[in-house]
């Protein structure tokens, strides 16, 4: 647990420094070189700053036992559940009976990463493959490409809020495990947990509402693949029509955006997706699940 906290705090400070430098460079150096794309880049960098704050305020700890995959809040704020409820009020007018915490918001922001990357790919696709329509996203109209991202965030937030709610059954199931390994009381520590019913590999009722947000996630990945493929082939076919400087700039942006997408896919989405399959087979993973943090 000590090493996990060290990694979380180190990641937080590193993310704050690097993204702050990136925002500064975009504002002061990008200028007209990147056009409106600099605003898209700046939004992603600013979001990364916020995401690192939520992550360090949550300090998620993951554990898998049998059919339950639990993520509980291990930050110094975990005794203050009212903070999580106040965060919930940002999205709701009335606090409902469901127990909410920073973990809900963390999972929503986790899903927002891929949608913002899809928005960046979409803009590059329009700029390179459909330059005649680029004027439709000038000025305040640029915000239109972020609407699907906001929808994706709310879908995942609702999915976690309702589909992975803290219940008495889950508290009892994980009580001994959390007490023995982490010295935590399942009745007081804030957590979220999907519960998988291993019966002909069917999800239980609380996972039924996951279809819509997972579909949105699939749309994001499909958008990235489609845009990336078309960007690559358009640049390859336009080598004789673009200046060397423009071609090199577009190539650098494409390579950078590709690595920016491949890294979270390999280090975030693929490991977490794999972990989510283990409860289907009742594979005991235990605290090893925290390696993906």
CSV table of C-alpha atoms in Angstrom, one decimal:
chain,number,residue,atom,x,y,z
A,1,UNK,CA,0.0,0.0,0.0
A,2,UNK,CA,2.9,2.3,0.7
A,3,UNK,CA,4.4,1.8,-2.7
A,4,UNK,CA,1.0,2.3,-4.3
A,5,UNK,CA,0.6,5.6,-2.6
A,6,UNK,CA,4.1,6.7,-3.6
A,7,UNK,CA,3.3,5.9,-7.2
A,8,UNK,CA,0.0,7.7,-7.0
A,9,UNK,CA,1.5,10.9,-5.6
A,10,UNK,CA,4.5,10.8,-7.9
A,11,UNK,CA,2.1,10.4,-10.9
A,12,UNK,CA,0.1,13.4,-9.6
A,13,UNK,CA,3.1,15.7,-9.4
A,14,UNK,CA,4.6,14.5,-12.7
A,15,UNK,CA,1.2,15.1,-14.4
A,16,UNK,CA,0.8,18.6,-12.9
A,17,UNK,CA,4.3,19.6,-14.0
A,18,UNK,CA,4.2,18.2,-17.6
A,19,UNK,CA,0.7,19.3,-18.4
A,20,UNK,CA,1.2,22.8,-17.0
A,21,UNK,CA,4.3,23.1,-19.2
A,22,UNK,CA,2.3,21.9,-22.1
A,23,UNK,CA,-0.5,24.4,-21.5
A,24,UNK,CA,2.0,27.2,-21.2
A,25,UNK,CA,3.7,26.2,-24.5
A,26,UNK,CA,0.4,25.9,-26.3
A,27,UNK,CA,-0.7,29.3,-25.1
A,28,UNK,CA,2.6,31.1,-25.7
A,29,UNK,CA,4.2,29.3,-28.6
A,30,UNK,CA,1.6,27.5,-30.7
A,31,UNK,CA,0.1,30.7,-32.2
A,32,UNK,CA,-1.2,30.3,-35.7
A,33,UNK,CA,0.9,27.3,-36.5
A,34,UNK,CA,-1.6,24.9,-35.2
A,35,UNK,CA,-4.8,26.9,-35.8
A,36,UNK,CA,-7.9,25.9,-33.9
A,37,UNK,CA,-6.3,22.6,-33.1
A,38,UNK,CA,-4.3,24.3,-30.3
A,39,UNK,CA,-7.5,24.8,-28.5
A,40,UNK,CA,-8.4,21.1,-28.8
A,41,UNK,CA,-4.9,20.2,-27.4
A,42,UNK,CA,-5.2,22.7,-24.6
A,43,UNK,CA,-8.6,21.2,-23.5
A,44,UNK,CA,-7.0,17.8,-23.3
A,45,UNK,CA,-4.1,19.1,-21.3
A,46,UNK,CA,-6.3,21.0,-18.9
A,47,UNK,CA,-8.5,17.9,-18.5
A,48,UNK,CA,-5.4,15.9,-17.6
A,49,UNK,CA,-4.7,18.4,-14.8
A,50,UNK,CA,-8.2,17.9,-13.4
A,51,UNK,CA,-8.0,14.1,-13.9
A,52,UNK,CA,-4.8,13.9,-11.9
A,53,UNK,CA,-6.4,15.9,-9.0
A,54,UNK,CA,-9.4,13.6,-8.9
A,55,UNK,CA,-7.2,10.6,-9.0
A,56,UNK,CA,-5.0,11.8,-6.1
A,57,UNK,CA,-8.1,12.8,-4.1
A,58,UNK,CA,-9.5,9.3,-4.7
A,59,UNK,CA,-6.4,7.1,-4.6
A,60,UNK,CA,-8.3,4.1,-5.8
A,61,UNK,CA,-7.5,0.6,-4.6
A,62,UNK,CA,-8.8,-2.3,-6.5
A,63,UNK,CA,-9.5,-5.8,-5.4
A,64,UNK,CA,-11.1,-8.9,-7.0
A,65,UNK,CA,-12.7,-11.7,-5.0
A,66,UNK,CA,-14.9,-14.2,-6.7
A,67,UNK,CA,-17.6,-12.5,-8.6
A,68,UNK,CA,-16.9,-9.0,-7.2
A,69,UNK,CA,-14.5,-6.4,-8.5
A,70,UNK,CA,-14.3,-3.6,-5.9
A,71,UNK,CA,-12.7,-0.2,-6.2
A,72,UNK,CA,-12.5,1.7,-2.9
A,73,UNK,CA,-11.3,5.2,-2.0
A,74,UNK,CA,-8.1,5.2,0.0
A,75,UNK,CA,-7.3,8.9,0.1
A,76,UNK,CA,-7.2,11.0,3.3
A,77,UNK,CA,-10.8,12.2,2.4
A,78,UNK,CA,-12.4,8.8,2.7
A,79,UNK,CA,-13.9,9.5,6.1
A,80,UNK,CA,-15.7,12.5,4.7
A,81,UNK,CA,-18.5,11.0,2.6
A,82,UNK,CA,-20.2,14.3,2.5
A,83,UNK,CA,-17.5,15.5,0.1
A,84,UNK,CA,-18.5,12.8,-2.4
A,85,UNK,CA,-22.1,13.8,-2.0
A,86,UNK,CA,-21.3,17.4,-2.7
A,87,UNK,CA,-19.5,16.4,-5.8
A,88,UNK,CA,-22.6,14.4,-6.8
A,89,UNK,CA,-24.7,17.6,-6.4
A,90,UNK,CA,-22.8,19.1,-9.3
A,91,UNK,CA,-24.7,16.7,-11.5
A,92,UNK,CA,-27.9,16.3,-9.5
A,93,UNK,CA,-30.4,18.7,-8.0
A,94,UNK,CA,-31.3,16.3,-5.2
A,95,UNK,CA,-29.1,13.8,-3.4
A,96,UNK,CA,-30.6,10.4,-3.9
A,97,UNK,CA,-30.4,7.4,-1.6
A,98,UNK,CA,-27.4,5.9,-3.4
A,99,UNK,CA,-24.1,6.4,-1.6
A,100,UNK,CA,-21.7,8.3,-3.9
A,101,UNK,CA,-18.1,9.2,-3.6
A,102,UNK,CA,-15.1,10.4,-5.6
A,103,UNK,CA,-14.9,6.9,-7.2
A,104,UNK,CA,-18.0,7.6,-9.3
A,105,UNK,CA,-16.4,10.8,-10.6
A,106,UNK,CA,-13.1,9.1,-11.1
A,107,UNK,CA,-14.6,6.4,-13.3
A,108,UNK,CA,-16.5,9.0,-15.3
A,109,UNK,CA,-13.4,10.9,-16.0
A,110,UNK,CA,-11.6,7.7,-16.8
A,111,UNK,CA,-14.1,7.1,-19.6
A,112,UNK,CA,-13.7,10.8,-20.7
A,113,UNK,CA,-10.1,10.2,-21.7
A,114,UNK,CA,-10.9,8.1,-24.7
A,115,UNK,CA,-13.7,10.4,-25.9
A,116,UNK,CA,-11.4,13.4,-25.8
A,117,UNK,CA,-8.8,11.5,-27.8
A,118,UNK,CA,-11.5,10.6,-30.3
A,119,UNK,CA,-12.3,14.3,-30.6
A,120,UNK,CA,-8.7,15.1,-31.3
A,121,UNK,CA,-8.6,12.5,-34.1
A,122,UNK,CA,-11.8,13.8,-35.5
A,123,UNK,CA,-10.5,17.3,-35.7
A,124,UNK,CA,-7.3,16.1,-37.4
A,125,UNK,CA,-9.5,14.1,-39.8
A,126,UNK,CA,-11.5,17.1,-40.8
A,127,UNK,CA,-8.4,19.3,-41.1
A,128,UNK,CA,-6.6,16.8,-43.4
A,129,UNK,CA,-9.3,14.8,-45.2
A,130,UNK,CA,-12.1,17.4,-45.3
A,131,UNK,CA,-10.4,20.8,-45.2
A,132,UNK,CA,-13.3,22.4,-47.0
A,133,UNK,CA,-15.6,21.8,-43.9
A,134,UNK,CA,-13.1,23.0,-41.3
A,135,UNK,CA,-14.7,26.4,-41.2
A,136,UNK,CA,-17.8,24.8,-39.6
A,137,UNK,CA,-15.7,24.3,-36.4
A,138,UNK,CA,-14.2,27.8,-36.2
A,139,UNK,CA,-14.7,30.0,-33.2
A,140,UNK,CA,-17.3,28.9,-30.7
A,141,UNK,CA,-18.5,26.2,-33.0
A,142,UNK,CA,-15.3,24.3,-32.1
A,143,UNK,CA,-17.1,23.3,-28.8
A,144,UNK,CA,-19.5,21.1,-30.8
A,145,UNK,CA,-16.9,18.4,-31.1
A,146,UNK,CA,-16.8,18.1,-27.3
A,147,UNK,CA,-20.6,17.4,-26.9
A,148,UNK,CA,-20.2,13.6,-27.5
A,149,UNK,CA,-17.4,13.7,-24.9
A,150,UNK,CA,-19.7,15.2,-22.3
A,151,UNK,CA,-22.4,12.7,-23.2
A,152,UNK,CA,-19.9,9.8,-22.8
A,153,UNK,CA,-18.8,11.1,-19.4
A,154,UNK,CA,-22.4,11.3,-18.1
A,155,UNK,CA,-23.3,7.9,-19.4
A,156,UNK,CA,-20.4,6.3,-17.5
A,157,UNK,CA,-21.0,8.3,-14.4
A,158,UNK,CA,-24.7,7.2,-14.4
A,159,UNK,CA,-23.6,3.6,-15.1
A,160,UNK,CA,-21.2,3.6,-12.1
A,161,UNK,CA,-23.6,5.4,-9.9
A,162,UNK,CA,-26.4,2.9,-10.4
A,163,UNK,CA,-24.8,-0.2,-11.8
A,164,UNK,CA,-21.9,-0.4,-9.3
A,165,UNK,CA,-23.6,1.0,-6.2
A,166,UNK,CA,-22.5,0.2,-2.7
A,167,UNK,CA,-24.9,-2.4,-1.3
A,168,UNK,CA,-25.2,-4.3,2.0
A,169,UNK,CA,-24.7,-7.6,0.1
A,170,UNK,CA,-21.3,-6.4,-1.3
A,171,UNK,CA,-20.3,-5.1,2.1
A,172,UNK,CA,-20.9,-8.5,3.7
A,173,UNK,CA,-19.2,-10.3,0.9
A,174,UNK,CA,-16.0,-8.2,1.1
A,175,UNK,CA,-16.0,-7.6,4.8
A,176,UNK,CA,-13.4,-10.2,5.8
A,177,UNK,CA,-11.3,-9.6,2.7
A,178,UNK,CA,-10.9,-5.8,3.2
A,179,UNK,CA,-10.4,-6.2,7.0
A,180,UNK,CA,-7.7,-8.8,6.7
A,181,UNK,CA,-5.7,-7.4,3.8
A,182,UNK,CA,-6.3,-3.6,4.0
A,183,UNK,CA,-7.5,-3.2,7.5
A,184,UNK,CA,-10.6,-1.4,6.2
A,185,UNK,CA,-14.2,-1.7,7.2
A,186,UNK,CA,-16.4,-2.4,4.2
A,187,UNK,CA,-19.4,-0.7,6.0
A,188,UNK,CA,-17.7,2.6,6.2
A,189,UNK,CA,-15.1,2.9,3.4
A,190,UNK,CA,-16.5,4.4,0.2
A,191,UNK,CA,-16.4,2.0,-2.7
A,192,UNK,CA,-18.0,0.9,-6.0
A,193,UNK,CA,-18.2,-2.7,-7.1
A,194,UNK,CA,-19.7,-4.5,-10.1
A,195,UNK,CA,-21.1,-8.0,-9.1
A,196,UNK,CA,-21.0,-10.6,-11.8
A,197,UNK,CA,-23.4,-13.5,-11.8
A,198,UNK,CA,-21.5,-16.6,-13.1
A,199,UNK,CA,-24.3,-18.5,-14.6
A,200,UNK,CA,-23.8,-19.3,-18.3
A,201,UNK,CA,-21.7,-16.1,-18.4
A,202,UNK,CA,-24.6,-13.7,-18.0
A,203,UNK,CA,-24.4,-10.4,-16.2
A,204,UNK,CA,-26.6,-9.8,-13.3
A,205,UNK,CA,-29.3,-7.2,-13.3
A,206,UNK,CA,-27.2,-4.4,-12.1
A,207,UNK,CA,-24.9,-4.8,-15.1
A,208,UNK,CA,-27.7,-4.6,-17.6
A,209,UNK,CA,-27.4,-0.8,-17.8
A,210,UNK,CA,-23.8,-1.1,-18.9
A,211,UNK,CA,-24.7,-1.8,-22.6
A,212,UNK,CA,-25.2,1.9,-23.5
A,213,UNK,CA,-22.0,3.3,-22.0
A,214,UNK,CA,-19.9,0.4,-23.3
A,215,UNK,CA,-21.4,1.0,-26.8
A,216,UNK,CA,-20.3,4.6,-26.5
A,217,UNK,CA,-16.8,3.4,-25.6
A,218,UNK,CA,-16.8,1.2,-28.7
A,219,UNK,CA,-17.9,4.1,-30.8
A,220,UNK,CA,-14.9,6.2,-29.5
A,221,UNK,CA,-12.4,3.5,-30.4
A,222,UNK,CA,-14.1,3.0,-33.8
A,223,UNK,CA,-13.9,6.7,-34.5
A,224,UNK,CA,-10.2,6.8,-33.6
A,225,UNK,CA,-9.4,3.8,-35.9
A,226,UNK,CA,-11.5,5.2,-38.8
A,227,UNK,CA,-10.0,8.7,-38.5
A,228,UNK,CA,-6.4,7.4,-38.1
A,229,UNK,CA,-6.7,5.2,-41.1
A,230,UNK,CA,-8.0,8.0,-43.4
A,231,UNK,CA,-5.5,10.5,-42.0
A,232,UNK,CA,-2.6,8.2,-42.8
A,233,UNK,CA,-3.7,7.4,-46.4
A,234,UNK,CA,-4.6,11.0,-47.1
A,235,UNK,CA,-1.2,12.2,-46.1
A,236,UNK,CA,0.5,9.5,-48.0
A,237,UNK,CA,-1.4,10.4,-51.2
A,238,UNK,CA,-0.9,14.1,-50.7
A,239,UNK,CA,2.9,14.0,-50.5
A,240,UNK,CA,3.2,15.7,-53.9
A,241,UNK,CA,0.6,18.4,-53.1
A,242,UNK,CA,1.7,19.5,-49.7
A,243,UNK,CA,4.8,21.5,-48.9
A,244,UNK,CA,7.5,19.7,-47.1
A,245,UNK,CA,7.0,21.8,-43.9
A,246,UNK,CA,3.2,21.2,-43.9
A,247,UNK,CA,3.6,17.5,-44.5
A,248,UNK,CA,6.2,17.2,-41.7
A,249,UNK,CA,4.0,19.1,-39.3
A,250,UNK,CA,1.0,16.9,-40.0
A,251,UNK,CA,3.2,13.8,-39.8
A,252,UNK,CA,4.5,14.9,-36.4
A,253,UNK,CA,1.0,15.7,-35.0
A,254,UNK,CA,-0.3,12.3,-36.3
A,255,UNK,CA,2.6,10.3,-34.7
A,256,UNK,CA,2.2,12.3,-31.4
A,257,UNK,CA,-1.5,11.7,-31.3
A,258,UNK,CA,-1.1,8.1,-32.1
A,259,UNK,CA,1.3,7.5,-29.2
A,260,UNK,CA,-1.0,9.6,-27.0
A,261,UNK,CA,-3.7,7.1,-27.7
A,262,UNK,CA,-1.7,3.9,-27.8
A,263,UNK,CA,-0.2,4.5,-24.3
A,264,UNK,CA,-3.5,4.8,-22.4
A,265,UNK,CA,-5.0,1.9,-24.4
A,266,UNK,CA,-2.1,-0.4,-23.4
A,267,UNK,CA,-1.7,0.8,-19.8
A,268,UNK,CA,-5.2,1.7,-18.8
A,269,UNK,CA,-8.1,0.3,-20.9
A,270,UNK,CA,-6.6,-3.1,-21.9
A,271,UNK,CA,-5.5,-4.0,-18.3
A,272,UNK,CA,-8.8,-2.8,-16.7
A,273,UNK,CA,-10.8,-4.5,-19.4
A,274,UNK,CA,-8.9,-7.8,-18.7
A,275,UNK,CA,-9.5,-7.4,-15.0
A,276,UNK,CA,-13.2,-7.0,-15.6
A,277,UNK,CA,-13.3,-10.5,-17.2
A,278,UNK,CA,-11.8,-12.3,-14.2
A,279,UNK,CA,-15.0,-12.2,-12.1
A,280,UNK,CA,-16.7,-14.0,-15.0
A,281,UNK,CA,-14.5,-17.0,-14.3
A,282,UNK,CA,-14.2,-16.4,-10.5
A,283,UNK,CA,-10.5,-16.0,-10.8
A,284,UNK,CA,-9.0,-14.8,-7.5
A,285,UNK,CA,-6.8,-11.8,-8.3
A,286,UNK,CA,-6.9,-10.1,-4.9
A,287,UNK,CA,-4.6,-7.1,-4.4
A,288,UNK,CA,-2.6,-7.9,-7.6
A,289,UNK,CA,-5.3,-5.9,-9.4
A,290,UNK,CA,-3.6,-2.7,-8.1
A,291,UNK,CA,-0.7,-3.1,-10.6
A,292,UNK,CA,-2.8,-1.4,-13.2
A,293,UNK,CA,-3.0,1.7,-11.0
